[in-house]
Short mmCIF file of C-alpha atoms and ligand atoms in Angstrom, two decimals:
data_model
loop_
_atom_site.label_atom_id
_atom_site.label_comp_id
_atom_site.label_asym_id
_atom_site.label_seq_id
_atom_site.Cartn_x
_atom_site.Cartn_y
_atom_site.Cartn_z
CA MET A 1 17.53 38.72 -179.87
CA VAL A 2 15.16 40.92 -181.90
CA ILE A 3 11.62 39.53 -182.00
CA SER A 4 10.34 38.93 -185.54
CA ARG A 5 6.81 39.42 -186.70
CA PRO A 6 4.70 36.23 -186.94
CA ARG A 7 4.99 34.20 -190.09
CA GLY A 8 2.66 35.28 -192.80
CA THR A 9 2.20 38.82 -191.53
CA ASN A 10 3.56 42.05 -192.84
CA ASP A 11 4.78 45.42 -191.55
CA PHE A 12 3.59 48.16 -193.80
CA LEU A 13 6.06 51.00 -193.53
CA PRO A 14 5.57 54.66 -194.50
CA ASP A 15 6.88 54.05 -198.04
CA VAL A 16 3.87 51.87 -198.68
CA THR A 17 1.14 53.05 -196.33
CA GLY A 18 0.58 56.10 -198.48
CA LYS A 19 -0.29 53.76 -201.38
CA TRP A 20 -2.68 51.84 -199.13
CA GLN A 21 -4.34 55.03 -198.15
CA LYS A 22 -4.74 56.02 -201.85
CA LEU A 23 -6.29 52.57 -202.59
CA GLU A 24 -8.67 52.97 -199.60
CA THR A 25 -9.70 56.39 -200.92
CA MET A 26 -10.47 54.97 -204.38
CA LEU A 27 -12.51 52.19 -202.77
CA ARG A 28 -14.49 54.59 -200.60
CA GLU A 29 -15.14 56.78 -203.63
CA LEU A 30 -16.48 53.78 -205.58
CA CYS A 31 -18.74 52.82 -202.61
CA GLN A 32 -20.07 56.35 -202.54
CA GLN A 33 -20.87 56.13 -206.28
CA TYR A 34 -22.48 52.67 -205.98
CA GLY A 35 -24.34 53.52 -202.75
CA TYR A 36 -22.54 51.27 -200.30
CA LYS A 37 -22.12 52.40 -196.65
CA GLU A 38 -19.30 51.20 -194.40
CA ILE A 39 -19.76 48.80 -191.47
CA ARG A 40 -17.04 47.88 -189.03
CA THR A 41 -17.58 44.59 -187.22
CA PRO A 42 -15.34 43.07 -184.52
CA ILE A 43 -12.02 41.49 -185.47
CA PHE A 44 -13.08 38.44 -183.37
CA GLU A 45 -16.38 36.73 -183.19
CA GLU A 46 -17.86 33.66 -181.47
CA THR A 47 -16.43 30.62 -183.29
CA GLU A 48 -19.86 29.27 -184.05
CA LEU A 49 -20.56 32.19 -186.44
CA PHE A 50 -17.97 30.87 -188.81
CA SER A 51 -18.46 27.16 -188.27
CA ARG A 52 -22.12 27.70 -189.03
CA GLY A 53 -21.72 30.50 -191.59
CA VAL A 54 -18.70 29.55 -193.60
CA GLY A 55 -19.42 25.87 -193.24
CA SER A 56 -18.00 23.25 -190.78
CA THR A 57 -16.52 21.16 -193.64
CA THR A 58 -14.60 23.94 -195.39
CA ASP A 59 -10.82 24.20 -195.28
CA ILE A 60 -11.19 27.52 -193.57
CA VAL A 61 -13.12 26.18 -190.63
CA GLN A 62 -11.34 22.80 -190.47
CA LYS A 63 -7.78 23.98 -190.79
CA GLU A 64 -7.27 27.69 -191.04
CA MET A 65 -9.03 29.47 -188.13
CA TYR A 66 -7.22 31.19 -185.30
CA THR A 67 -9.43 29.92 -182.51
CA PHE A 68 -8.88 30.21 -178.75
CA ASN A 69 -10.79 30.22 -175.48
CA ASP A 70 -10.96 33.62 -173.78
CA HIS A 71 -10.66 34.01 -170.06
CA GLY A 72 -14.40 33.49 -169.72
CA GLY A 73 -14.11 30.08 -171.45
CA ARG A 74 -15.84 31.22 -174.67
CA SER A 75 -14.59 29.96 -177.99
CA ILE A 76 -13.42 32.92 -180.00
CA THR A 77 -12.16 33.14 -183.53
CA LEU A 78 -10.23 35.89 -185.39
CA ARG A 79 -12.36 36.54 -188.43
CA PRO A 80 -11.17 34.60 -191.47
CA GLU A 81 -13.58 36.63 -193.69
CA ASN A 82 -16.25 39.31 -193.18
CA THR A 83 -19.38 38.02 -194.87
CA ALA A 84 -20.59 35.97 -191.86
CA SER A 85 -19.99 38.94 -189.53
CA ALA A 86 -21.83 41.30 -191.91
CA CYS A 87 -24.81 38.90 -191.77
CA ARG A 88 -24.71 38.70 -187.99
CA ALA A 89 -24.56 42.47 -187.81
CA TYR A 90 -27.47 42.78 -190.28
CA LEU A 91 -29.57 40.49 -188.01
CA GLU A 92 -28.42 41.73 -184.65
CA ASN A 93 -28.94 45.32 -185.57
CA LYS A 94 -32.25 44.57 -187.37
CA LEU A 95 -31.09 46.15 -190.64
CA TYR A 96 -33.88 44.03 -192.27
CA GLY A 97 -36.19 46.68 -190.81
CA GLN A 98 -34.63 49.33 -193.15
CA VAL A 99 -35.46 49.98 -196.74
CA GLN A 100 -34.03 47.07 -198.79
CA PRO A 101 -31.67 46.44 -200.32
CA VAL A 102 -29.13 47.29 -197.64
CA LYS A 103 -25.68 47.89 -199.24
CA LEU A 104 -22.66 47.58 -196.96
CA TYR A 105 -18.94 47.62 -197.39
CA TYR A 106 -15.98 46.79 -195.14
CA MET A 107 -12.24 46.70 -195.25
CA GLY A 108 -9.69 45.39 -192.76
CA PRO A 109 -7.51 42.52 -191.68
CA MET A 110 -8.63 38.91 -191.91
CA PHE A 111 -6.81 35.87 -190.48
CA ARG A 112 -6.27 32.42 -191.91
CA TYR A 113 -3.69 29.89 -190.83
CA GLU A 114 -2.54 29.04 -194.34
CA LYS A 115 0.83 28.09 -195.70
CA PRO A 116 2.38 31.51 -196.42
CA GLN A 117 3.69 32.10 -199.93
CA ALA A 118 3.71 34.87 -202.50
CA GLY A 119 0.30 36.52 -202.33
CA ARG A 120 -0.93 34.30 -199.47
CA PHE A 121 -0.66 35.55 -195.91
CA ARG A 122 -1.91 34.72 -192.44
CA GLN A 123 -3.01 38.22 -191.82
CA PHE A 124 -4.24 39.83 -195.00
CA HIS A 125 -6.59 42.64 -195.88
CA GLN A 126 -9.90 42.39 -197.62
CA PHE A 127 -12.24 44.98 -198.98
CA GLY A 128 -15.74 43.66 -199.61
CA ILE A 129 -19.26 44.65 -200.35
CA GLU A 130 -22.47 42.83 -199.37
CA LEU A 131 -25.91 43.59 -200.80
CA PHE A 132 -28.85 42.32 -198.72
CA GLY A 133 -32.52 41.86 -199.51
CA THR A 134 -32.95 41.23 -203.21
CA GLU A 135 -32.78 38.14 -205.42
CA ALA A 136 -32.74 40.19 -208.60
CA PRO A 137 -30.10 39.02 -211.08
CA ALA A 138 -29.19 42.72 -211.62
CA ALA A 139 -27.89 42.72 -208.04
CA ASP A 140 -25.41 39.95 -208.90
CA ALA A 141 -24.33 41.84 -211.96
CA GLU A 142 -24.05 45.13 -210.11
CA VAL A 143 -21.68 43.52 -207.60
CA ILE A 144 -19.60 42.11 -210.40
CA CYS A 145 -19.55 45.43 -212.18
CA PHE A 146 -18.32 47.13 -208.99
CA ALA A 147 -15.32 44.83 -208.81
CA TRP A 148 -14.67 45.12 -212.54
CA GLU A 149 -14.83 48.93 -212.43
CA LEU A 150 -12.26 49.07 -209.60
CA TYR A 151 -9.70 47.00 -211.53
CA ARG A 152 -10.43 49.21 -214.62
CA ARG A 153 -9.68 52.33 -212.61
CA LEU A 154 -6.48 50.73 -211.26
CA LYS A 155 -5.53 49.94 -214.92
CA ILE A 156 -4.91 46.27 -213.99
CA LYS A 157 -4.36 44.32 -217.11
CA ASN A 158 -5.07 40.71 -218.21
CA LEU A 159 -8.12 40.35 -216.01
CA GLN A 160 -10.24 37.22 -216.30
CA LEU A 161 -13.71 37.19 -214.93
CA LYS A 162 -15.05 33.67 -214.39
CA ILE A 163 -18.63 33.07 -213.44
CA ASN A 164 -20.63 29.97 -212.54
CA SER A 165 -23.87 28.98 -210.99
CA VAL A 166 -23.65 26.49 -208.09
CA GLY A 167 -27.38 25.97 -207.98
CA CYS A 168 -29.60 26.03 -204.93
CA PRO A 169 -30.81 23.50 -202.26
CA GLN A 170 -33.52 22.40 -204.76
CA CYS A 171 -31.25 21.44 -207.62
CA ARG A 172 -27.83 20.88 -206.04
CA PRO A 173 -28.56 17.47 -204.34
CA ARG A 174 -29.26 15.93 -207.77
CA TYR A 175 -25.97 17.27 -209.09
CA LYS A 176 -24.11 16.16 -205.98
CA GLN A 177 -25.49 12.64 -206.59
CA ALA A 178 -24.48 12.70 -210.27
CA LEU A 179 -20.94 13.80 -209.26
CA GLN A 180 -20.63 11.05 -206.68
CA ASP A 181 -21.77 8.48 -209.29
CA PHE A 182 -19.20 9.92 -211.64
CA PHE A 183 -16.27 10.04 -209.18
CA ARG A 184 -16.97 6.71 -207.32
CA PRO A 185 -15.07 4.53 -209.80
CA HIS A 186 -12.03 6.90 -209.60
CA LEU A 187 -12.10 7.38 -205.85
CA ASP A 188 -8.79 5.67 -205.09
CA LYS A 189 -7.02 7.90 -207.66
CA LEU A 190 -8.23 11.22 -206.18
CA CYS A 191 -5.98 13.18 -203.83
CA ALA A 192 -6.49 12.65 -200.03
CA SER A 193 -8.45 15.98 -199.73
CA CYS A 194 -10.78 15.01 -202.55
CA GLN A 195 -11.38 11.55 -201.13
CA ASP A 196 -12.49 13.45 -198.09
CA ARG A 197 -14.63 15.81 -200.13
CA PHE A 198 -16.31 12.97 -201.96
CA GLU A 199 -18.96 12.39 -199.29
CA ARG A 200 -19.44 15.86 -197.85
CA ASN A 201 -18.95 18.17 -200.87
CA PRO A 202 -18.13 16.54 -204.16
CA LEU A 203 -18.51 19.85 -206.02
CA ARG A 204 -15.22 20.90 -204.40
CA ILE A 205 -13.39 18.09 -206.24
CA LEU A 206 -14.08 20.09 -209.43
CA ASP A 207 -11.81 22.96 -208.45
CA CYS A 208 -9.01 20.90 -206.84
CA LYS A 209 -5.58 22.06 -208.05
CA SER A 210 -4.09 18.55 -208.26
CA PRO A 211 -3.45 17.64 -211.87
CA ILE A 212 -4.83 14.09 -211.46
CA CYS A 213 -8.08 15.30 -209.88
CA GLN A 214 -8.36 17.89 -212.61
CA GLU A 215 -7.89 15.33 -215.31
CA ILE A 216 -10.52 13.03 -213.85
CA GLY A 217 -12.83 15.96 -213.23
CA ASN A 218 -12.67 17.06 -216.90
CA GLY A 219 -15.18 14.37 -217.79
CA ALA A 220 -17.55 15.14 -214.92
CA PRO A 221 -21.13 16.08 -215.57
CA LEU A 222 -21.75 19.81 -215.76
CA ILE A 223 -23.96 21.65 -213.31
CA TYR A 224 -25.71 23.45 -216.12
CA ASP A 225 -27.58 20.18 -217.00
CA PHE A 226 -28.89 19.97 -213.43
CA LEU A 227 -29.88 23.58 -212.54
CA CYS A 228 -33.56 24.05 -211.72
CA GLU A 229 -35.51 26.40 -213.92
CA GLU A 230 -35.23 29.29 -211.46
CA CYS A 231 -31.46 28.97 -211.13
CA SER A 232 -31.03 28.57 -214.89
CA GLU A 233 -33.11 31.65 -215.60
CA HIS A 234 -31.35 33.64 -212.92
CA PHE A 235 -27.91 32.73 -214.35
CA ALA A 236 -29.03 33.62 -217.87
CA GLN A 237 -30.15 37.05 -216.71
CA VAL A 238 -26.98 37.78 -214.77
CA GLN A 239 -25.11 37.06 -218.00
CA ASP A 240 -27.44 39.34 -219.96
CA PHE A 241 -26.79 42.19 -217.54
CA LEU A 242 -23.06 41.70 -217.75
CA ARG A 243 -23.22 41.79 -221.55
CA ALA A 244 -25.30 44.96 -221.30
CA ALA A 245 -22.57 46.58 -219.17
CA ASN A 246 -19.98 45.39 -221.74
CA ILE A 247 -18.10 43.20 -219.28
CA ASP A 248 -16.27 40.19 -220.70
CA PHE A 249 -16.72 37.00 -218.79
CA GLU A 250 -15.99 33.27 -219.12
CA LEU A 251 -18.25 30.49 -217.92
CA ASP A 252 -16.35 28.17 -215.68
CA PRO A 253 -18.52 25.22 -214.65
CA HIS A 254 -15.74 23.94 -212.35
CA MET A 255 -15.41 27.10 -210.27
CA VAL A 256 -16.97 26.21 -206.93
CA ARG A 257 -15.20 28.40 -204.35
CA GLY A 258 -14.09 27.41 -200.92
CA LEU A 259 -16.95 28.68 -198.79
CA ASP A 260 -20.11 26.69 -198.30
CA TYR A 261 -22.65 29.46 -198.30
CA TYR A 262 -22.90 30.16 -202.05
CA THR A 263 -26.17 29.57 -204.03
CA LYS A 264 -26.65 30.45 -207.74
CA THR A 265 -23.98 32.87 -208.90
CA ALA A 266 -20.31 32.42 -207.95
CA PHE A 267 -17.56 34.45 -209.48
CA GLU A 268 -13.86 35.16 -209.38
CA ILE A 269 -11.53 37.64 -211.03
CA GLN A 270 -8.04 36.35 -211.79
CA VAL A 271 -4.87 38.00 -212.90
CA ALA A 272 -2.60 35.21 -214.28
CA SER A 273 0.57 37.36 -214.06
CA ILE A 274 0.62 37.26 -210.23
CA GLY A 275 1.35 33.51 -210.03
CA ALA A 276 -0.41 30.71 -208.19
CA GLN A 277 -2.49 32.96 -206.01
CA SER A 278 -4.12 34.52 -209.03
CA ALA A 279 -7.55 35.25 -207.59
CA VAL A 280 -7.73 38.95 -206.90
CA CYS A 281 -11.34 38.75 -205.90
CA GLY A 282 -14.15 36.32 -205.32
CA GLY A 283 -17.82 36.34 -204.37
CA GLY A 284 -21.27 35.31 -205.17
CA ARG A 285 -24.80 34.95 -204.00
CA TYR A 286 -25.64 33.39 -200.62
CA ASP A 287 -29.42 33.29 -200.26
CA GLY A 288 -29.43 30.82 -197.43
CA LEU A 289 -26.81 32.35 -195.09
CA ILE A 290 -29.00 34.73 -193.08
CA GLU A 291 -31.52 31.96 -192.48
CA GLU A 292 -28.70 29.63 -191.45
CA LEU A 293 -27.67 32.24 -188.86
CA GLY A 294 -31.25 32.37 -187.45
CA GLY A 295 -32.92 35.11 -189.50
CA ASP A 296 -35.77 35.05 -192.01
CA HIS A 297 -35.06 34.12 -195.61
CA THR A 298 -33.02 36.99 -196.98
CA PRO A 299 -31.31 36.83 -200.39
CA ALA A 300 -27.86 38.45 -200.55
CA VAL A 301 -24.85 38.74 -202.80
CA GLY A 302 -21.37 40.17 -202.45
CA PHE A 303 -17.67 39.79 -202.94
CA ALA A 304 -14.33 40.42 -201.26
CA LEU A 305 -10.92 41.26 -202.74
CA GLY A 306 -7.47 40.80 -201.44
CA MET A 307 -5.94 44.26 -201.08
CA GLU A 308 -2.32 42.90 -201.01
CA ARG A 309 -3.07 41.14 -204.38
CA ILE A 310 -3.91 44.47 -205.94
CA PHE A 311 -0.41 45.64 -205.22
CA SER A 312 1.05 42.38 -206.56
CA ALA A 313 -0.95 42.84 -209.76
CA LEU A 314 0.21 46.36 -210.17
CA ALA A 315 3.85 45.34 -209.49
CA SER A 316 3.62 42.51 -212.02
CA GLN A 317 2.93 45.06 -214.77
CA GLU A 318 5.63 47.35 -213.36
CA ASP A 319 2.94 49.78 -212.20
CA ASP A 320 2.16 51.26 -208.82
CA LEU A 321 -0.12 53.75 -207.17
CA THR A 322 1.69 57.10 -207.16
CA VAL A 323 1.55 59.20 -204.00
CA ASP A 324 2.43 62.77 -203.63
CA ASP A 325 4.27 62.97 -200.39
CA SER A 326 5.87 66.39 -200.92
CA ILE A 327 5.52 69.12 -198.32
CA GLU A 328 4.71 72.77 -198.85
CA VAL A 329 7.26 74.58 -196.81
CA TYR A 330 10.65 73.77 -195.31
CA ILE A 331 11.86 76.28 -192.78
CA ILE A 332 15.63 76.82 -192.54
CA SER A 333 17.39 78.82 -189.91
CA ALA A 334 20.87 79.73 -188.76
CA LYS A 335 22.13 78.25 -185.48
CA ASN A 336 20.90 81.11 -183.26
CA LYS A 337 18.34 80.73 -180.45
CA GLN A 338 16.22 83.73 -181.57
CA LEU A 339 16.12 82.64 -185.17
CA LYS A 340 15.34 79.05 -184.27
CA GLU A 341 12.45 80.25 -182.07
CA ALA A 342 11.09 82.45 -184.91
CA ALA A 343 11.34 79.45 -187.30
CA PHE A 344 9.59 77.26 -184.75
CA ALA A 345 6.78 79.82 -184.35
CA LEU A 346 6.37 80.03 -188.10
CA ALA A 347 6.08 76.25 -188.44
CA SER A 348 3.31 76.22 -185.84
CA ALA A 349 1.49 79.16 -187.51
CA LEU A 350 1.67 77.54 -190.99
CA ARG A 351 0.39 74.19 -189.72
CA SER A 352 -2.48 76.05 -187.98
CA ALA A 353 -3.21 77.63 -191.25
CA GLY A 354 -3.42 74.21 -192.91
CA ILE A 355 0.01 74.36 -194.64
CA SER A 356 2.31 71.40 -194.31
CA ALA A 357 5.66 72.60 -192.86
CA GLU A 358 8.89 70.92 -191.69
CA ILE A 359 11.63 72.32 -189.62
CA GLU A 360 15.04 71.17 -188.48
CA LEU A 361 14.49 70.26 -184.79
CA GLY A 362 18.17 69.97 -183.91
CA ASP A 363 21.25 71.94 -184.96
CA LYS A 364 22.00 70.59 -188.47
CA SER A 365 23.95 72.90 -190.72
CA PHE A 366 22.43 75.28 -193.22
CA LYS A 367 23.56 72.98 -196.04
CA ALA A 368 22.00 69.91 -194.43
CA GLN A 369 18.75 71.88 -194.06
CA MET A 370 18.77 72.90 -197.74
CA LYS A 371 19.27 69.21 -198.60
CA ALA A 372 16.37 68.19 -196.41
CA ALA A 373 14.11 70.75 -198.17
CA ASP A 374 15.08 69.18 -201.51
CA ARG A 375 14.63 65.56 -200.27
CA LEU A 376 11.16 66.33 -199.00
CA HIS A 377 10.23 68.06 -202.26
CA ALA A 378 9.26 71.27 -200.47
CA ALA A 379 7.58 73.75 -202.74
CA HIS A 380 9.04 76.66 -200.79
CA ALA A 381 11.93 77.12 -198.34
CA VAL A 382 11.79 79.92 -195.83
CA ILE A 383 15.22 80.98 -194.69
CA PHE A 384 15.80 82.78 -191.51
CA GLY A 385 19.26 84.47 -191.82
CA GLU A 386 20.77 86.86 -189.30
CA ASP A 387 20.88 89.92 -191.58
CA GLU A 388 17.34 89.55 -192.85
CA PHE A 389 16.07 88.88 -189.33
CA ALA A 390 17.65 92.14 -188.14
CA LYS A 391 15.45 93.85 -190.77
CA GLY A 392 12.37 91.83 -189.66
CA THR A 393 12.26 89.71 -192.82
CA ALA A 394 12.95 86.19 -193.97
CA ALA A 395 13.79 84.91 -197.44
CA VAL A 396 11.22 82.79 -199.25
CA LYS A 397 12.72 80.61 -201.98
CA ASP A 398 10.52 79.11 -204.64
CA MET A 399 12.01 75.59 -204.90
CA ILE A 400 9.96 74.65 -208.03
CA ASN A 401 10.36 77.65 -210.28
CA GLY A 402 13.42 79.30 -208.70
CA GLY A 403 13.57 82.86 -207.45
CA GLN A 404 13.73 84.31 -204.00
CA VAL A 405 12.02 87.22 -202.20
CA ASP A 406 12.33 88.84 -198.78
CA ILE A 407 8.99 88.93 -196.89
CA PRO A 408 8.31 90.67 -193.57
CA ILE A 409 8.12 87.94 -190.90
CA ALA A 410 4.67 89.01 -189.83
CA GLU A 411 3.36 88.43 -193.37
CA LEU A 412 4.96 85.11 -194.06
CA THR A 413 1.88 82.98 -193.37
CA VAL A 414 -0.38 85.09 -195.57
CA TYR A 415 2.28 85.17 -198.33
CA LEU A 416 2.80 81.39 -198.28
CA GLN A 417 -1.00 80.83 -198.21
CA ALA A 418 -1.32 83.01 -201.29
CA HIS A 419 1.48 81.18 -203.12
CA ARG A 420 0.65 77.54 -202.53
CA ALA A 421 1.83 75.18 -205.21
CA GLN A 422 -1.11 73.79 -207.21
P1 HAM B 501 -12.43 34.39 -200.52
O1 HAM B 501 -12.37 33.83 -201.93
O2 HAM B 501 -12.05 33.40 -199.51
O3 HAM B 501 -13.89 34.93 -200.31
O4 HAM B 501 -11.53 35.62 -200.34
C1 HAM B 501 -11.60 36.74 -201.22
C2 HAM B 501 -10.28 37.28 -201.67
O5 HAM B 501 -9.45 37.51 -200.55
C3 HAM B 501 -9.51 36.30 -202.50
O6 HAM B 501 -9.88 36.33 -203.91
C4 HAM B 501 -8.09 36.82 -202.31
O7 HAM B 501 -7.88 37.93 -203.18
C5 HAM B 501 -8.10 37.32 -200.89
N1 HAM B 501 -7.51 36.33 -199.96
C6 HAM B 501 -8.07 35.23 -199.44
N2 HAM B 501 -7.16 34.58 -198.68
C7 HAM B 501 -6.02 35.31 -198.70
C8 HAM B 501 -4.76 35.08 -198.06
N3 HAM B 501 -4.50 34.08 -197.29
N4 HAM B 501 -3.73 36.00 -198.38
C9 HAM B 501 -4.01 37.02 -199.17
N5 HAM B 501 -5.25 37.26 -199.79
C10 HAM B 501 -6.20 36.38 -199.54
C11 HAM B 501 -14.36 35.41 -199.11
O8 HAM B 501 -13.65 35.70 -198.21
C12 HAM B 501 -15.82 35.78 -199.17
N6 HAM B 501 -16.19 36.32 -197.84
C13 HAM B 501 -16.20 36.67 -200.24
C14 HAM B 501 -17.62 37.07 -200.36
C15 HAM B 501 -18.15 38.22 -199.91
N7 HAM B 501 -18.54 36.35 -200.84
C16 HAM B 501 -19.71 36.99 -200.73
N8 HAM B 501 -19.51 38.11 -200.15
#
């Protein structure tokens, strides 16, 4: 029996990897323009990094991590996200000793044991940026602008940017208390998860997807009435910067996000047309995380986006990233050892000269080789025929504009270099 890939994972075949590479190039270009440098952290980390970093009471840590003991008896976890690892790397490699802010980006696979469905996988790919070392509201706005600019370049439509402030350790306890007072009389009507959240994190009840919890939550007190002066002022300034950058946003006082490390700004970008998993990106400020992981107080802000969801969003508007996978030269030869060797030598010479070239490796007919040249969208076909070969030439056919010329074999590389398709 053929072995299948694990549930919730994907094989990306050559017909899509070209698009992924194009997206990755766009992301790297944006990073260069915004001054973010790449980091690559391990795919697995000590489990404690995530239980402490992401939060021991979050769904991610409680239900979704791929955790195992290695042969040395250490508890290891496949990374469910990259922010905690970026913070660990910042601390471990003493990046706090560099000029601040430090601006990092990453992309790669993340792992969460979730219920697979459209847009939700167990191995998925995130691109993210993290900006360390400043509490300036402009930093939050810059991070949001980055995400917004990417979706603008990708021409993704119907985007909704939702922002919120989730306060800080000074003001949040008062809000938590007010929420518990509000939800207590309704406790038996809340879903099982929210009954669980009531004690440890009542803010999460606000973004529960269950219609009953949502209906009850509609009357809940709003965080904006509880923010301390610093958080309030910070939030107002983030909004001013977003307006200055002409970015449309909506305030969503119920958007809390599923990771425990957020302070002040939290945000999400959604594309309704891709269904239930509409969040294409999410992030926010996490001023306490570095300290939580043993470092000095270091403010930070960032976001991560699901790369698969970009392709879903493009597909939902019948769009896609276009990739030019044409080749420059297809070399055709008659079934004759000498000709085939000359064709083989030309293919090597062209590739050495930086020109993409394909050749029939077996003994397919002349007609089949012509077809292959068409299928691969070759700009030129070089034809080694017996008569021409006897004269020391080969025919070069312009497959785009038509026309054919005989060129001395020794000059083929130079000729093809000089006649590359633009
Ligand atoms: P997150 O909201 O858990 O945040 O994930 C960010 C994005 O990753 C989501 O908006 C979604 O597009 C994508 N994503 C998450 N889970 C899946 C899944 N199972 N399948 C497909 N796509 C998924 C974080 O991970 C934070 N580390 C973001 C952050 C960075 N905050 C500050 N800095």
